[in-house]
Coordinates of C-alpha atoms and ligand atoms in Angstrom, one line a residue:
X6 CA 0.0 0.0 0.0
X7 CA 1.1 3.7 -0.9
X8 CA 1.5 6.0 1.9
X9 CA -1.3 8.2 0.4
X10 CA -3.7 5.0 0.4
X11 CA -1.9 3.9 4.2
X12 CA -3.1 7.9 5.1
X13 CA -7.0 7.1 3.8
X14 CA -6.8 4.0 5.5
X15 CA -5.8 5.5 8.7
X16 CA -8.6 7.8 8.4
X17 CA -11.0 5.0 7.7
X18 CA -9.8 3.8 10.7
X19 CA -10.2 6.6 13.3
X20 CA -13.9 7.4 11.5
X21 CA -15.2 4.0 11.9
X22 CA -14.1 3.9 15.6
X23 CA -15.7 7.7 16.2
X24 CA -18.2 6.1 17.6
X25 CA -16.9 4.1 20.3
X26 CA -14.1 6.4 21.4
X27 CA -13.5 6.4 24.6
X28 CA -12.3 9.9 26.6
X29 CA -8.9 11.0 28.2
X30 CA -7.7 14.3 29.4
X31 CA -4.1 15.5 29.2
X32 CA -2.9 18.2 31.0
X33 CA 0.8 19.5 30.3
X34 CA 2.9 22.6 32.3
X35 CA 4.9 23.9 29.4
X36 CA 6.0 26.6 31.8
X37 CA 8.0 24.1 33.6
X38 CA 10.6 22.3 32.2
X39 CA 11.7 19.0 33.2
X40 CA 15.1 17.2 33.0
X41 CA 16.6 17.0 29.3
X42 CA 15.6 13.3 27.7
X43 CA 19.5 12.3 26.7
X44 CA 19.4 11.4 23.0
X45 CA 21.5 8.5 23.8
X46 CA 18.0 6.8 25.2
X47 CA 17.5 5.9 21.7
X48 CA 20.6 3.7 21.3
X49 CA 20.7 0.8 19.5
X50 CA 22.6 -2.4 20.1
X51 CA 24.6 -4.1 17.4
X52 CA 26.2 -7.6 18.4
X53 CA 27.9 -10.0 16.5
X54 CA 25.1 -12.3 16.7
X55 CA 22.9 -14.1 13.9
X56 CA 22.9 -12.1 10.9
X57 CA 23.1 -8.8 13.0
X58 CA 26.2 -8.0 11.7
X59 CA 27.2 -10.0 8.8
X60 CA 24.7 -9.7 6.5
X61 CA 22.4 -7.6 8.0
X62 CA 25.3 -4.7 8.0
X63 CA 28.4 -5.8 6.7
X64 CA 28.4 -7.5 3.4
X65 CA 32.1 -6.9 2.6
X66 CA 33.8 -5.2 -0.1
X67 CA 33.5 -8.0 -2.8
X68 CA 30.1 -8.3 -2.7
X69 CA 27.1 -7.1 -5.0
X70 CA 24.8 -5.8 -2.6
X71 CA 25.8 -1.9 -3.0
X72 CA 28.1 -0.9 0.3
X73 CA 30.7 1.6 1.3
X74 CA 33.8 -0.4 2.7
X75 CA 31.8 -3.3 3.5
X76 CA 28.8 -1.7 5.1
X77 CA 25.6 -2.0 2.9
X78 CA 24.6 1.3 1.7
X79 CA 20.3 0.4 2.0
X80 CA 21.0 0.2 5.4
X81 CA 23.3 2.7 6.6
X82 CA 20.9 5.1 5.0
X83 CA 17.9 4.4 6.6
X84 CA 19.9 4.2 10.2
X85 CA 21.2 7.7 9.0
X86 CA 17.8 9.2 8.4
X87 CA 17.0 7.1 12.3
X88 CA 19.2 9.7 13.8
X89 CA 20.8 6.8 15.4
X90 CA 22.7 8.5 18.5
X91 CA 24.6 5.3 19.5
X92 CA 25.9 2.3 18.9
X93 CA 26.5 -0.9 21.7
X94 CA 29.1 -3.0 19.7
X95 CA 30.2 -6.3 20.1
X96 CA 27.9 -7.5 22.9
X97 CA 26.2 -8.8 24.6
X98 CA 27.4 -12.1 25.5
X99 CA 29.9 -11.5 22.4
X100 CA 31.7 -9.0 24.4
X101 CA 32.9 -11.3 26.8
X102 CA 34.2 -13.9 24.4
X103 CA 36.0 -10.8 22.1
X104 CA 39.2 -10.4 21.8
X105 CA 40.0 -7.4 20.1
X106 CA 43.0 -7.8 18.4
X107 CA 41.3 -11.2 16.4
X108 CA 39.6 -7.8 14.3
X109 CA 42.6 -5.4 13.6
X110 CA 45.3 -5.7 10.8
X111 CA 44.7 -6.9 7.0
X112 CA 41.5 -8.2 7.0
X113 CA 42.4 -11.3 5.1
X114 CA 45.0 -12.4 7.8
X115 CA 42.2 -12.3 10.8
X116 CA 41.3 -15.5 12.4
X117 CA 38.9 -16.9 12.2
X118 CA 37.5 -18.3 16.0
X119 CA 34.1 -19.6 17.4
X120 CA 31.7 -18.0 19.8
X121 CA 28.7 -19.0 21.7
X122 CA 26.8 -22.0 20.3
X123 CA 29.9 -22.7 18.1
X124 CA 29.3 -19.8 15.3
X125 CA 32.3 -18.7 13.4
X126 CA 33.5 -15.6 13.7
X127 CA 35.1 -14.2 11.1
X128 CA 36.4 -10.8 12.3
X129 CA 36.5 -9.0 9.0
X130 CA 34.3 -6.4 11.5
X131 CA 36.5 -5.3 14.0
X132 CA 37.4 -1.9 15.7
X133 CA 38.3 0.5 12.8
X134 CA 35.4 -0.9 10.7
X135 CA 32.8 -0.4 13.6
X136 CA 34.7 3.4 13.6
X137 CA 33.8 3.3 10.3
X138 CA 29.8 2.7 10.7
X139 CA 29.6 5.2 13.5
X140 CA 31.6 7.8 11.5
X141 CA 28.9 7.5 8.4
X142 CA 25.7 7.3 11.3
X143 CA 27.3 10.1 12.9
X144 CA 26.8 8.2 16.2
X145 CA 28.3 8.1 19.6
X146 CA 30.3 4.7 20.1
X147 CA 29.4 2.5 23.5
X148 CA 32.2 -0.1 23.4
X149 CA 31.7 -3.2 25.1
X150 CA 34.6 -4.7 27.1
X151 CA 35.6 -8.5 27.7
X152 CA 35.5 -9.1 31.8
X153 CA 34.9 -13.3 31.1
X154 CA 37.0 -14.2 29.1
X155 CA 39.9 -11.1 29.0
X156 CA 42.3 -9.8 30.9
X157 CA 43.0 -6.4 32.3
X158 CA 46.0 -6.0 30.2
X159 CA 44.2 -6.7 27.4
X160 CA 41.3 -4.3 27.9
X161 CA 43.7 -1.8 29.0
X162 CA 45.7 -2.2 25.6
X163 CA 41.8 -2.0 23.8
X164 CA 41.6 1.2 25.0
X165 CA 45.0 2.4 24.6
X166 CA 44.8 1.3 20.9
X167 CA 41.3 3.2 20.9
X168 CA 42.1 6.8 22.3
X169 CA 46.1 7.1 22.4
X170 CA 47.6 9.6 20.8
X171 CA 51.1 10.3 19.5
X172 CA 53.6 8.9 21.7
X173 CA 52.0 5.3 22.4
X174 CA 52.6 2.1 20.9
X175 CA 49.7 1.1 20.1
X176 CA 48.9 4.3 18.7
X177 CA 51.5 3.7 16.5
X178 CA 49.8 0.2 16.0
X179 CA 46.8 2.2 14.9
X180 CA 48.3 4.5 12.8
X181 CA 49.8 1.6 11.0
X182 CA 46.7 -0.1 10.3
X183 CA 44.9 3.4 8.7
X184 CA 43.8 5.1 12.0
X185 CA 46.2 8.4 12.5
X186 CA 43.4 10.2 14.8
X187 CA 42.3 8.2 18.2
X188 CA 39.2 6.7 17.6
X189 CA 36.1 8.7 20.0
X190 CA 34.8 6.3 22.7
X191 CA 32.0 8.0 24.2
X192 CA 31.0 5.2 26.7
X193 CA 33.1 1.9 27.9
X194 CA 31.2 -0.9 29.3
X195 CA 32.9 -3.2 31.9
X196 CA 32.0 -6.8 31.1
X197 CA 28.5 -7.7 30.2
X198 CA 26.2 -10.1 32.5
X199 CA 28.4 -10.8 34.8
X200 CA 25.9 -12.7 36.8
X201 CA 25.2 -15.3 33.7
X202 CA 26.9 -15.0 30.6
X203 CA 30.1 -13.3 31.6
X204 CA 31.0 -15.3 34.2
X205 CA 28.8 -16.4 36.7
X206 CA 29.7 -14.0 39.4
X207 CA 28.3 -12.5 42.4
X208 CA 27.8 -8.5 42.6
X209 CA 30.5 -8.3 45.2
X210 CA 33.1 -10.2 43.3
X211 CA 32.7 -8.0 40.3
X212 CA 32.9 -4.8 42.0
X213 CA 36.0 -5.8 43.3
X214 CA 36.8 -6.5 39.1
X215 CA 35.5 -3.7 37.8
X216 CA 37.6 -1.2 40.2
X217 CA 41.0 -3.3 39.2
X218 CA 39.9 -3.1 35.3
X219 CA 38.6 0.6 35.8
X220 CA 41.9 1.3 37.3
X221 CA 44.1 0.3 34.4
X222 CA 42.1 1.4 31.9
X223 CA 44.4 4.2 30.1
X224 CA 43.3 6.9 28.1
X225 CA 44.7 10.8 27.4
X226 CA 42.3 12.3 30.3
X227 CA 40.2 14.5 27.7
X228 CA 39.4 11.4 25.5
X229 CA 39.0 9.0 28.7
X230 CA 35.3 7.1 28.0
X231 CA 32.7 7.5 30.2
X232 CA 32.9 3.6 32.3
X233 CA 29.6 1.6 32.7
X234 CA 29.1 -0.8 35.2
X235 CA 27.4 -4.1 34.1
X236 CA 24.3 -4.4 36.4
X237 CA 21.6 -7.6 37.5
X238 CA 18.4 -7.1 39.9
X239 CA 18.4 -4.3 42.5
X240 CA 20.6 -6.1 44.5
X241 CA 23.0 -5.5 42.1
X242 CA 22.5 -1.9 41.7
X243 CA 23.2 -1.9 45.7
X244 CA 26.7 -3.2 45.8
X245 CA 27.7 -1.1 42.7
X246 CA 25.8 1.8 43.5
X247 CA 27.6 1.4 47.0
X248 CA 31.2 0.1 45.9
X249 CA 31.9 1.9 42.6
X250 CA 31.2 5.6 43.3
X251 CA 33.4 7.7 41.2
X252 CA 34.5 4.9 39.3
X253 CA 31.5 4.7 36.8
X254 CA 28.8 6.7 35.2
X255 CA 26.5 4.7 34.6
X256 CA 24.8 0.3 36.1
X257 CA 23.4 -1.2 33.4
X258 CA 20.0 -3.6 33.3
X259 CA 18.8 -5.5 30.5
X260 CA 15.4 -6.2 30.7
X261 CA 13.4 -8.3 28.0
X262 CA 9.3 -8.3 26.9
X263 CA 8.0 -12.1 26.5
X264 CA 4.6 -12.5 25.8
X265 CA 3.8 -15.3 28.2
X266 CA 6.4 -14.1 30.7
X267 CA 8.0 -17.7 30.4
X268 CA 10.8 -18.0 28.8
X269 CA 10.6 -21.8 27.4
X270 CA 7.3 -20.8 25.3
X271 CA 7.8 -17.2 24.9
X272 CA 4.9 -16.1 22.3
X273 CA 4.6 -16.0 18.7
X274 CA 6.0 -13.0 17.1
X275 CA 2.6 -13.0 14.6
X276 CA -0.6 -14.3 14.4
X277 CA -1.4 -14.3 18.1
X278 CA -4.7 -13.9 19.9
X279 CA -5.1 -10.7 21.8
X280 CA -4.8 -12.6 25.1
X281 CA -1.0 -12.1 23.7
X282 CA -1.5 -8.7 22.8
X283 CA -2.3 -7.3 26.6
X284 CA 0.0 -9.5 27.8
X285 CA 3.1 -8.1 25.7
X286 CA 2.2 -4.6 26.7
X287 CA 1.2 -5.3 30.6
X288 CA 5.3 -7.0 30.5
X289 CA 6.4 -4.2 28.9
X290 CA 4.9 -1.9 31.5
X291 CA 6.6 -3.4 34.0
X292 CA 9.2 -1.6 32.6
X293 CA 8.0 1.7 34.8
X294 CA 8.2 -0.7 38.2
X295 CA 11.5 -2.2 37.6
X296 CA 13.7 1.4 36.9
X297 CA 11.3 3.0 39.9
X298 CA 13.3 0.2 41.8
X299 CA 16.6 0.7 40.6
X300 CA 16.5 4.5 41.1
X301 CA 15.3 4.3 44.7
X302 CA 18.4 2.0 45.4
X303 CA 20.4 5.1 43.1
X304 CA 18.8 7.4 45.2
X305 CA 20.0 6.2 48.5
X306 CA 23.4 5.4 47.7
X307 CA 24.2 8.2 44.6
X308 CA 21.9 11.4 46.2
X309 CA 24.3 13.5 43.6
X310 CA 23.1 11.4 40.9
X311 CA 26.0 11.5 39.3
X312 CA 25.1 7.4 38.2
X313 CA 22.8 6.6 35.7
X314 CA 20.9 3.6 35.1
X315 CA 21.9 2.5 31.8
X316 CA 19.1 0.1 30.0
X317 CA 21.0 -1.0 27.8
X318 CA 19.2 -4.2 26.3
X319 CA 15.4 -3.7 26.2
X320 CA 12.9 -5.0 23.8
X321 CA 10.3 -7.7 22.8
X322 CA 12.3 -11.5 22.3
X323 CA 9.7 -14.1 21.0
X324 CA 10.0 -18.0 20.0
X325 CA 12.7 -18.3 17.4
X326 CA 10.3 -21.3 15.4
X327 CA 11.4 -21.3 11.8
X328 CA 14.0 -17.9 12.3
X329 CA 16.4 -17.9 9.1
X330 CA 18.9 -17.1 11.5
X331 CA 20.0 -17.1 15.4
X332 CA 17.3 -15.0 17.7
X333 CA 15.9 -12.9 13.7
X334 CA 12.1 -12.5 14.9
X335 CA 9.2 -10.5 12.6
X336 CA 8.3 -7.3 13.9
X337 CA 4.6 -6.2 14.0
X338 CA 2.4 -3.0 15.3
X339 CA 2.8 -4.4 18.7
X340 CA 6.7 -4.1 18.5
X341 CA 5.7 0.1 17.7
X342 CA 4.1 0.0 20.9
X343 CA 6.2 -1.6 22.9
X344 CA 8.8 0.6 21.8
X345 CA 6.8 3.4 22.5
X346 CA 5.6 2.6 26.0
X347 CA 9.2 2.3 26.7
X348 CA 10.1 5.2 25.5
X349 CA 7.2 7.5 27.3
X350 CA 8.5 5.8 30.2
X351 CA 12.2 6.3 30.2
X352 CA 10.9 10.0 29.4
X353 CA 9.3 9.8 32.8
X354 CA 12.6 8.4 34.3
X355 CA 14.9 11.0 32.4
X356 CA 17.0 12.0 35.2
X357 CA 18.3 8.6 35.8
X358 CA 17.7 7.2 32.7
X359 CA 20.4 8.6 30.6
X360 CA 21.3 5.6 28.1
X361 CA 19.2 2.9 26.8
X362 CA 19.9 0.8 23.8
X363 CA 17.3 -1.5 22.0
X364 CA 18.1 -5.1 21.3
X365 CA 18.9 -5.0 18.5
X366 CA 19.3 -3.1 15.4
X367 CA 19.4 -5.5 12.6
X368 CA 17.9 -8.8 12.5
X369 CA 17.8 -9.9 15.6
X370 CA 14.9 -9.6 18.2
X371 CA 13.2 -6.0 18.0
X372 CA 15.3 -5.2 15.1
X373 CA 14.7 -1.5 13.4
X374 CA 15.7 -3.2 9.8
X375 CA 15.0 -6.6 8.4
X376 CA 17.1 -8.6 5.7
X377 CA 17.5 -11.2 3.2
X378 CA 20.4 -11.2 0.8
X379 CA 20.1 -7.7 -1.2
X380 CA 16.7 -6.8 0.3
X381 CA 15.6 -5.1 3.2
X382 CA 12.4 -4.2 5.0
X383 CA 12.0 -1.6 7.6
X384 CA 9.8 -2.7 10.9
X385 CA 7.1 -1.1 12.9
X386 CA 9.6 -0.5 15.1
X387 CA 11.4 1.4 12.6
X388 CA 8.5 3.9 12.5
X389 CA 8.6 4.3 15.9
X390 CA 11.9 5.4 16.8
X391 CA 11.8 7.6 13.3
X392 CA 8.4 9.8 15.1
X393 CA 10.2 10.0 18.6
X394 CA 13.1 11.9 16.9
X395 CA 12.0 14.9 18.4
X396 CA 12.5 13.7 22.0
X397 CA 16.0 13.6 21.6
X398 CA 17.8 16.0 24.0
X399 CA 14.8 17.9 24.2
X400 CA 13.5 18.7 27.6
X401 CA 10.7 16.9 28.9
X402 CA 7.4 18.2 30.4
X403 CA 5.1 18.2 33.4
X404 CA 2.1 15.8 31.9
X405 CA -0.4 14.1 33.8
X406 CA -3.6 12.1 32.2
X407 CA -7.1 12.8 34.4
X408 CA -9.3 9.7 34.1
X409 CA -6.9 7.5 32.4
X410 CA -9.1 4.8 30.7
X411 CA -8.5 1.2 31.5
X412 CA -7.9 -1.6 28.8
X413 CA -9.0 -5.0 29.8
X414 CA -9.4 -8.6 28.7
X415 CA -9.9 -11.6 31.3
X416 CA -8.0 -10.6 34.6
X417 CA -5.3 -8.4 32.7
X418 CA -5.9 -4.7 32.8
X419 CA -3.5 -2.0 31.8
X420 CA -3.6 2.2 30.9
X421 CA -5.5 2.6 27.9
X422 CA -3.3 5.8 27.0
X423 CA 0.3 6.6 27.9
X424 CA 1.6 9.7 27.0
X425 CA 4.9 12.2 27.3
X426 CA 5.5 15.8 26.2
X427 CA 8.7 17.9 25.9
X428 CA 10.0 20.7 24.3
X429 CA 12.7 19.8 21.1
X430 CA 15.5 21.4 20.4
X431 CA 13.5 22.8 17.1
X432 CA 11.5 25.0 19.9
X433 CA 8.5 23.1 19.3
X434 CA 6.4 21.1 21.8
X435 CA 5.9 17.6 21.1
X436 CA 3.2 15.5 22.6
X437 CA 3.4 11.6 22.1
X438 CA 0.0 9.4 22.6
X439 CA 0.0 5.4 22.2
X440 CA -3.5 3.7 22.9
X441 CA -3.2 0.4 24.2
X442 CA -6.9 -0.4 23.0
X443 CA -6.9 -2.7 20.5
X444 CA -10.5 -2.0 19.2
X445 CA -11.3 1.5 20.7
X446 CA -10.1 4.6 19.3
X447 CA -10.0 7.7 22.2
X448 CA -10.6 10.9 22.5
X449 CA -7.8 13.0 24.0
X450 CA -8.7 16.3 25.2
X451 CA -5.3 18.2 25.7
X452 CA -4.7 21.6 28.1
X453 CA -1.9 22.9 28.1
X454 CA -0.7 25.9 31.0
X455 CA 2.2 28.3 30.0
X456 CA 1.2 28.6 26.2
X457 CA -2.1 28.8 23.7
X458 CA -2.2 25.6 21.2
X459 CA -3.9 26.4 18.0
X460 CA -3.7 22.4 16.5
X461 CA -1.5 19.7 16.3
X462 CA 0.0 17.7 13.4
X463 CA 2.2 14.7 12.7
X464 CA 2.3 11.5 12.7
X465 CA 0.2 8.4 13.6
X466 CA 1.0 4.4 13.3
X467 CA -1.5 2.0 13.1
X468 CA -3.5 -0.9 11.1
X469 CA -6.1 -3.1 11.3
X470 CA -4.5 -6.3 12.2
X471 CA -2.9 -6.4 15.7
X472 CA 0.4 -8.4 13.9
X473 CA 0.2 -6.5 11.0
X474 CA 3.9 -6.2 9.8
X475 CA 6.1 -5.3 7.0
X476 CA 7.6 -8.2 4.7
X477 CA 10.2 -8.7 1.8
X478 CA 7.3 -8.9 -1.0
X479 CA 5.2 -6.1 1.0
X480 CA 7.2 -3.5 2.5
X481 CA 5.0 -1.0 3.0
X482 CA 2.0 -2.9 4.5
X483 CA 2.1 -0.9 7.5
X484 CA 3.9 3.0 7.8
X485 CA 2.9 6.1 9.4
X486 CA 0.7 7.9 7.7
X487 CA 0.2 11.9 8.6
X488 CA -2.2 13.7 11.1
X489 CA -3.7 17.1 11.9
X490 CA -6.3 18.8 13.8
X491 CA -7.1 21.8 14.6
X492 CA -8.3 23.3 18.1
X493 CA -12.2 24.4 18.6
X494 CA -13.0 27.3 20.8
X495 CA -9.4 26.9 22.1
X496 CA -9.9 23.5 22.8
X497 CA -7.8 21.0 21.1
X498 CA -9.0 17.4 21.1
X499 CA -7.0 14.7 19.5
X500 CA -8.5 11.4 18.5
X501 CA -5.8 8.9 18.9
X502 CA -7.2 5.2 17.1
X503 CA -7.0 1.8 18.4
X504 CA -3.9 0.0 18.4
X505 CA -1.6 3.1 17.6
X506 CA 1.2 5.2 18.5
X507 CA 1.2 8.7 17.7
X508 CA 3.5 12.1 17.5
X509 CA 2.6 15.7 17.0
X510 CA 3.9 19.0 17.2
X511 CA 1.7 21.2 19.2
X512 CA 1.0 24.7 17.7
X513 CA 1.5 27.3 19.9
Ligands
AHR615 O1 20.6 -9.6 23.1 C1 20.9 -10.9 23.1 C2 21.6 -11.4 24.4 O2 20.8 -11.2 25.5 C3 22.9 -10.6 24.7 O3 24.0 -11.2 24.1 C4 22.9 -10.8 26.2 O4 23.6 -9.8 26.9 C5 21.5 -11.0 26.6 O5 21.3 -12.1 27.5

């Protein structure tokens, strides 16, 4: 479908549920601004896993799929028009099996090793080629460290190779492989998983770690990366919180959306019953509960709040059945939402939540991009970090919904409406509405104190199948299609339809 056709749709859609609408107010200070939402909340995560990287990314130099150095060029363009702010590169799990100098040098003289379930690596994507990508997104680089498997030296060297200049070996080392100029690491993470993948530990063993690895790790003091602790359940966030202040900006937590909440039958990534529907989005909104507990620990032990919680693996993860490669999942209208919810609430959290990256970019779980040899699809998901652009660095505001309605089937109920507002860096105010509702389209009244709002326009993402998804043969079954309305008698009123995620600029 066109996006003209996708637009008359979307109107179809919102008319034939005028009916049954249900009714929301919004109310939103713009007179007083909140903290600034960090643009690196919409990181992404790029791990040498599946076809993630090889293939999904990097196709190589030789190949016929159109690339620049090895990076495909479809892409790297649609990540460039994503704003992508940062990159998480090479894990994950990866990290912790990575050993960084396996990717330097000629790339035909690499070795070739296994990782994980006994995949070969082959290294031809190593540091200066993830430079490379980051240079051409114009991202920030979050570098992943191996704790596991490493050694201190050898993350110490990693760094030194990294941000050295001049008068350093391994700068030379750099140089000599086509790198003059230190590479710019905005963010270092310690180890990854610590409590499963990288090692098994307990929090207390790897604060002890991560202080002797902090320690060692050299850089020039204006290019030193900012050091992230690698974080587990709130009793993790104690110890660290407790052990490591001054030593790190920043305790990560992954946390993951299944369906059923049970990880040996997780849900189907389509054609599921709505029972799967509420479900996804009541995990996903657990989301709120899980950094509220975090930060109170953060609170306690960091008042300054100079340490950030860093969620820095987050997103849907569904049965693999029939994947064409390891954890690559289909992405629907319920991935939009899910990402959305997320977002409005890491908004909510912006004070602490300074970093977040999605897992993952490219596809594997709640990828942004889809592939298969030389074509590519973008998801719902996509769309959804494409109309939250606004958000990034802009400050957030007061908003509080009066009457929220409630969304049930059988014994689950959730919000019906989430919402977030902040003011961009373009100067406008931007209000974002996702309805949970699957079937019922609502009516949101919106005040707002500090300014006069004439309308609103953007964007809106829905369909009429919950699952409805973009595929190789249609790739534009489902996009955003645009939205405006104007406000009557100086009210504004903004119907939002079922099963959708919107973004508009207010006019003031
Ligand atoms: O994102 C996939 C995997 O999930 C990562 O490698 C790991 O950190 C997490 O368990």
């Amino acid at each position: 479908m066109n996006a003209f056709k996708h637009g008359l749709a979307v109107l179809g859609l919102i008319a034939a549920s005028a009916h049954a609408a249900n009714q929301v107010s919004i109310h939103i200070d713009a007179g007083k601004p909140g903290p600034v939402i960090n643009k690196h909340v919409y990181g992404q995560f790029a791990e040498h896993l599946g076809t993630g990287v090889y293939e999904g990314m990097w196709v190589g130099t030789k190949s016929n799929i159109p690339n620049t150095r090895g990076w495909r060029n479809d892409v790297v363009d649609a990540l460039k028009a994503l704003h992508v702010p940062l990159v998480r590169w090479p894990g994950g799990c990866f990290a912790d099996s990575y050993h960084w100098r396996d990717g330097i040098g000629p790339q035909d003289k690499r070795p070739s090793n296994v990782h994980g379930s006994h995949v070969e690596e082959i290294n031809a994507v190593g540091t200066h080629e993830f430079f490379d990508l980051i240079d051409m997104l114009g991202a920030d680089a979050y570098i992943n460290g191996n704790v596991g498997s490493g050694s201190v030296q050898e993350m110490s060297d990693w760094v030194e190779y990294m941000t050295a200049d001049g008068g350093s070996p391994l700068a030379r080392l750099r140089a000599q492989n086509g790198h003059e100029k230190p590479f710019k690491v905005a963010y270092f993470g310690i180890g990854n998983e610590l409590w499963g993948c990288g090692g098994n530990m307990k929090p207390d063993y790897y604060a002890n770690l991560y202080s002797n690895y902090e320690h060692f790790l050299r850089a020039p003091q204006k290019a030193r990366p900012k050091m992230i602790a690698s974080g587990g359940d709130t009793e993790w966030t104690q110890v660290l919180s407790k052990e490591l202040k001054g030593r790190t900006i920043g305790i990560s937590v992954h946390q993951y959306t299944v369906p059923t909440g049970n990880w040996d039958v997780k849900g189907k990534a389509l054609g599921f019953e709505e029972g799967e529907w509420i479900s996804t989005l009541a995990n996903t909104l657990k989301m709120d509960q899980i950094v509220k507990d975090h930060v109170a620990v953060l609170d306690k032990n960091d008042p300054e709040k100079k340490i950030g919680l860093m969620v820095d693996e987050w997103g849907t993860w569904y049965d693999e059945a029939g994947a064409k490669s390891a954890l690559y999942q289909q992405n629907s209208l319920r991935d939009a939402l899910v990402a959305a919810l997320n977002f409005n609430i890491f908004h909510e959290h912006a004070e602490r939540v300074t970093l977040t990256t999605i897992a993952q970019m490219v596809n594997v779980l709640q990828a942004m991009i889809l592939t298969d040899k030389e074509k590519m699809v973008l998801t719902p998901t996509y769309y959804a970090f494409q109309m939250y652009v606004p958000f990034q660095d802009a400050k957030s505001l007061p908003l509080a919904i009066t009457d929220n309605t409630r969304y049930t089937l059988g014994a689950t109920t959730i919000p019906g409406v989430s919402a977030s507002a902040a003011r961009a860096k373009d100067g406008k105010m931007y209000l974002a509405l996702v309805n949970t509702d699957p079937s019922k389209a609502v009516d949101v009244a919106v005040e707002v104190t500090g300014t006069k709002v004439k309308g609103a326009a953007g964007k809106v993402l829905t369909s009429v199948a919950m699952d409805a998804h973009n595929t190789f043969e249609n790739p534009q079954v489902i996009e955003p299609a645009a939205f405006g309305t104007r406000a009557a008698d100086g009210k504004l009123s903004i119907k939002v339809p079922a099963k959708a995620v919107m973004v508009v600029a207010l006019e003031e």
